[in-house]
Amino acid sequence: MTQPASNPTPRVKIDFVSDVVCPWCAVGLKSLEQAIARIGDEVEVELHFQPFELNPQMAPEGESIDEHLAHKYGLSPQQLAQNRDALRQRGAAVGFEFNARDRIYNTFDAHRLLHWAATEGAAQEHALKNALLKAYFTDSQDVSAHDILARAAAEAGLDEARARAVLASEEYADDVREQERFYQSQGIRAVPSVIINDRHLIQGGQPVEQFEAALRQIAGLPASGQA
């Protein structure tokens, strides 16, 4: 007698639209990673990183971060300090370390490098994304500098010489700009924006539980703790 076929593992595609100098993107990614880990092999997850530049017109040398934030958002020194404390606490809760940073940088080359990493494989792209977030937020490094970017690529298991060649050229520049235009045309104005299966949008550095609940619902799985 033929046995009925078992239900296939549901598949979920996630596009994580973000910038590598966006602190809530770091929090959101760590939360999302933990949500995916909680679900385990109940869902097959396909994770892609998509480019978004918070400051596409920023000069190569960057800007003082406090001056930049005060000008862009009208924040007082006290508000800036409160925001930093809140970020440190949220980061610690998901295992990410925020340290003091003096400057904010142009990130176009970082996005070009991430686009190249994606051609090498999803795992390499993911590893590079984490390496870049750590370089900027934890190690306070200049993520517009080619030496820093190339070392991050090596840390992620990518070919450092090839990374330097990409950075020295204009490779993937058109691809990155095309992706940026696409997500802007879809109404993405803030990051992180987490798009699931091209139709469900979650914005901001949400808690692990919210990402897990959303993934379970979209994949048709029971809520956490239910049979």
Short mmCIF file of C-alpha atoms in Angstrom, two decimals:
data_model
loop_
_atom_site.label_atom_id
_atom_site.label_comp_id
_atom_site.label_asym_id
_atom_site.label_seq_id
_atom_site.Cartn_x
_atom_site.Cartn_y
_atom_site.Cartn_z
CA MET A 1 0.00 0.00 0.00
CA THR A 2 1.39 3.39 -0.97
CA GLN A 3 2.17 5.67 1.93
CA PRO A 4 0.89 9.25 1.65
CA ALA A 5 3.62 11.76 0.88
CA SER A 6 4.75 13.80 3.85
CA ASN A 7 4.16 17.54 3.75
CA PRO A 8 7.16 19.35 2.31
CA THR A 9 9.08 21.76 4.50
CA PRO A 10 7.68 25.25 3.92
CA ARG A 11 10.05 27.71 2.26
CA VAL A 12 10.32 31.38 3.13
CA LYS A 13 12.25 34.03 1.21
CA ILE A 14 13.47 37.02 3.20
CA ASP A 15 14.88 40.22 1.72
CA PHE A 16 16.63 42.20 4.46
CA VAL A 17 16.88 45.79 3.20
CA SER A 18 19.41 47.70 5.27
CA ASP A 19 22.55 49.80 5.57
CA VAL A 20 25.76 48.84 7.38
CA VAL A 21 25.78 52.12 9.37
CA CYS A 22 22.18 51.68 10.57
CA PRO A 23 22.20 50.63 14.24
CA TRP A 24 18.66 49.29 14.23
CA CYS A 25 19.63 47.15 11.23
CA ALA A 26 22.23 45.44 13.43
CA VAL A 27 19.64 44.86 16.16
CA GLY A 28 17.06 43.69 13.63
CA LEU A 29 19.42 41.24 11.95
CA LYS A 30 20.44 39.66 15.24
CA SER A 31 16.78 39.35 16.24
CA LEU A 32 15.90 37.82 12.88
CA GLU A 33 18.81 35.36 13.08
CA GLN A 34 17.66 34.20 16.50
CA ALA A 35 14.07 33.85 15.29
CA ILE A 36 15.25 31.69 12.39
CA ALA A 37 17.35 29.59 14.79
CA ARG A 38 14.33 29.06 17.08
CA ILE A 39 12.27 27.73 14.19
CA GLY A 40 15.11 25.46 13.14
CA ASP A 41 14.40 22.95 10.41
CA GLU A 42 10.64 23.57 10.48
CA VAL A 43 11.14 26.18 7.73
CA GLU A 44 13.62 26.44 4.88
CA VAL A 45 14.78 30.06 4.91
CA GLU A 46 16.34 31.87 1.95
CA LEU A 47 17.89 35.10 3.23
CA HIS A 48 19.08 37.90 0.94
CA PHE A 49 20.60 41.28 1.83
CA GLN A 50 19.46 44.27 -0.19
CA PRO A 51 21.12 47.70 -0.32
CA PHE A 52 19.84 50.91 1.19
CA GLU A 53 22.00 53.99 1.73
CA LEU A 54 20.96 56.20 4.62
CA ASN A 55 23.21 58.97 3.30
CA PRO A 56 23.94 58.42 -0.40
CA GLN A 57 25.36 61.93 -0.85
CA MET A 58 27.82 61.68 2.04
CA ALA A 59 31.40 62.64 1.24
CA PRO A 60 34.06 59.90 1.30
CA GLU A 61 35.61 61.25 4.51
CA GLY A 62 32.28 60.96 6.31
CA GLU A 63 30.90 63.28 9.00
CA SER A 64 30.90 63.67 12.75
CA ILE A 65 28.13 61.33 13.84
CA ASP A 66 26.75 63.63 16.56
CA GLU A 67 26.69 66.61 14.22
CA HIS A 68 25.12 64.51 11.49
CA LEU A 69 22.35 63.15 13.71
CA ALA A 70 21.68 66.51 15.32
CA HIS A 71 21.32 68.13 11.90
CA LYS A 72 19.32 65.30 10.29
CA TYR A 73 16.91 64.56 13.14
CA GLY A 74 17.14 67.66 15.33
CA LEU A 75 18.34 65.66 18.33
CA SER A 76 19.84 67.33 21.40
CA PRO A 77 23.03 65.98 23.09
CA GLN A 78 20.82 64.53 25.84
CA GLN A 79 18.60 62.77 23.30
CA LEU A 80 21.65 61.41 21.48
CA ALA A 81 23.00 60.00 24.75
CA GLN A 82 19.64 58.41 25.57
CA ASN A 83 19.46 56.83 22.12
CA ARG A 84 22.96 55.40 22.52
CA ASP A 85 22.05 53.87 25.87
CA ALA A 86 18.87 52.35 24.43
CA LEU A 87 20.82 50.86 21.53
CA ARG A 88 23.46 49.39 23.80
CA GLN A 89 20.76 47.71 25.86
CA ARG A 90 18.87 46.37 22.84
CA GLY A 91 22.12 45.20 21.29
CA ALA A 92 23.22 43.42 24.45
CA ALA A 93 19.85 41.64 24.61
CA VAL A 94 20.52 40.01 21.22
CA GLY A 95 24.27 39.53 21.65
CA PHE A 96 25.53 42.52 19.69
CA GLU A 97 28.04 45.01 21.11
CA PHE A 98 27.73 48.71 20.36
CA ASN A 99 30.74 50.89 21.14
CA ALA A 100 31.31 54.63 20.77
CA ARG A 101 31.68 55.88 17.20
CA ASP A 102 32.91 59.33 16.17
CA ARG A 103 31.97 59.32 12.50
CA ILE A 104 29.46 58.02 9.99
CA TYR A 105 30.58 57.04 6.50
CA ASN A 106 29.52 56.60 2.90
CA THR A 107 28.54 52.94 2.38
CA PHE A 108 28.23 52.53 -1.39
CA ASP A 109 31.41 50.48 -1.71
CA ALA A 110 30.31 48.28 1.19
CA HIS A 111 27.12 47.53 -0.72
CA ARG A 112 29.10 46.76 -3.88
CA LEU A 113 31.19 44.30 -1.89
CA LEU A 114 28.07 42.67 -0.43
CA HIS A 115 26.64 42.30 -3.93
CA TRP A 116 29.82 40.53 -5.02
CA ALA A 117 29.72 38.32 -1.90
CA ALA A 118 26.19 37.22 -2.84
CA THR A 119 27.55 35.90 -6.15
CA GLU A 120 29.91 33.74 -4.11
CA GLY A 121 27.11 32.27 -2.00
CA ALA A 122 24.43 33.14 0.55
CA ALA A 123 26.58 32.04 3.48
CA GLN A 124 29.45 34.29 2.38
CA GLU A 125 27.12 37.26 1.94
CA HIS A 126 25.64 36.70 5.40
CA ALA A 127 29.09 36.39 6.97
CA LEU A 128 30.27 39.60 5.28
CA LYS A 129 27.18 41.49 6.43
CA ASN A 130 27.91 40.54 10.02
CA ALA A 131 31.60 41.36 9.62
CA LEU A 132 30.76 44.85 8.32
CA LEU A 133 28.28 45.57 11.12
CA LYS A 134 30.87 44.47 13.67
CA ALA A 135 33.61 46.53 12.00
CA TYR A 136 31.55 49.71 12.25
CA PHE A 137 29.50 49.38 15.42
CA THR A 138 31.76 47.26 17.62
CA ASP A 139 35.25 48.10 16.34
CA SER A 140 34.51 51.73 15.31
CA GLN A 141 36.19 51.30 11.92
CA ASP A 142 35.78 53.28 8.71
CA VAL A 143 33.57 51.10 6.52
CA SER A 144 34.23 53.29 3.50
CA ALA A 145 37.97 52.47 3.58
CA HIS A 146 38.96 49.78 1.11
CA ASP A 147 41.48 48.19 3.48
CA ILE A 148 38.81 47.78 6.15
CA LEU A 149 36.33 46.38 3.65
CA ALA A 150 38.83 43.93 2.20
CA ARG A 151 39.79 42.68 5.66
CA ALA A 152 36.12 42.20 6.49
CA ALA A 153 35.78 40.11 3.32
CA ALA A 154 38.72 37.96 4.38
CA GLU A 155 37.20 37.57 7.85
CA ALA A 156 34.02 36.35 6.15
CA GLY A 157 35.97 33.66 4.29
CA LEU A 158 36.08 35.46 0.96
CA ASP A 159 39.08 35.98 -1.31
CA GLU A 160 40.74 39.19 -0.10
CA ALA A 161 42.59 39.82 -3.36
CA ARG A 162 39.37 39.52 -5.33
CA ALA A 163 37.63 41.83 -2.84
CA ARG A 164 40.32 44.45 -3.38
CA ALA A 165 39.96 44.14 -7.14
CA VAL A 166 36.20 44.67 -6.88
CA LEU A 167 36.71 47.73 -4.68
CA ALA A 168 39.32 49.23 -7.02
CA SER A 169 36.90 48.97 -9.94
CA GLU A 170 33.31 50.03 -10.58
CA GLU A 171 32.07 46.44 -10.53
CA TYR A 172 28.50 45.96 -9.32
CA ALA A 173 27.90 49.72 -9.06
CA ASP A 174 25.03 49.61 -11.57
CA ASP A 175 23.56 46.51 -9.89
CA VAL A 176 23.53 48.18 -6.49
CA ARG A 177 21.95 51.36 -7.82
CA GLU A 178 19.31 49.32 -9.64
CA GLN A 179 18.42 47.43 -6.46
CA GLU A 180 18.29 50.66 -4.46
CA ARG A 181 15.94 52.22 -7.01
CA PHE A 182 13.73 49.14 -6.98
CA TYR A 183 13.19 49.15 -3.22
CA GLN A 184 12.65 52.89 -3.19
CA SER A 185 10.02 52.41 -5.91
CA GLN A 186 8.34 49.89 -3.60
CA GLY A 187 7.98 52.56 -0.93
CA ILE A 188 10.93 51.60 1.28
CA ARG A 189 12.01 54.79 3.02
CA ALA A 190 13.40 53.46 6.30
CA VAL A 191 15.47 50.49 7.39
CA PRO A 192 15.64 47.77 8.39
CA SER A 193 12.80 46.67 6.15
CA VAL A 194 12.27 42.92 6.20
CA ILE A 195 10.23 41.69 3.24
CA ILE A 196 8.97 38.12 3.44
CA ASN A 197 7.90 36.26 0.30
CA ASP A 198 7.83 39.57 -1.62
CA ARG A 199 4.62 40.68 0.11
CA HIS A 200 4.86 40.85 3.92
CA LEU A 201 6.74 43.83 5.37
CA ILE A 202 8.18 44.14 8.88
CA GLN A 203 10.05 47.34 9.68
CA GLY A 204 12.43 48.23 12.47
CA GLY A 205 14.63 46.34 14.91
CA GLN A 206 11.80 44.19 16.22
CA PRO A 207 12.13 41.68 19.09
CA VAL A 208 12.99 38.05 18.35
CA GLU A 209 9.49 36.95 19.35
CA GLN A 210 7.83 39.18 16.75
CA PHE A 211 10.00 37.90 13.93
CA GLU A 212 9.44 34.30 15.01
CA ALA A 213 5.66 34.76 15.21
CA ALA A 214 5.57 36.37 11.77
CA LEU A 215 7.68 33.64 10.17
CA ARG A 216 5.56 30.91 11.74
CA GLN A 217 2.32 32.52 10.60
CA ILE A 218 3.53 33.12 7.04
CA ALA A 219 4.92 29.57 6.79
CA GLY A 220 1.66 28.11 8.12
CA LEU A 221 3.22 26.71 11.28
CA PRO A 222 1.66 26.62 14.72
CA ALA A 223 2.62 29.39 17.11
CA SER A 224 5.60 28.79 19.38
CA GLY A 225 4.71 26.46 22.24
CA GLN A 226 1.70 24.96 20.45
CA ALA A 227 1.54 21.44 19.18
#
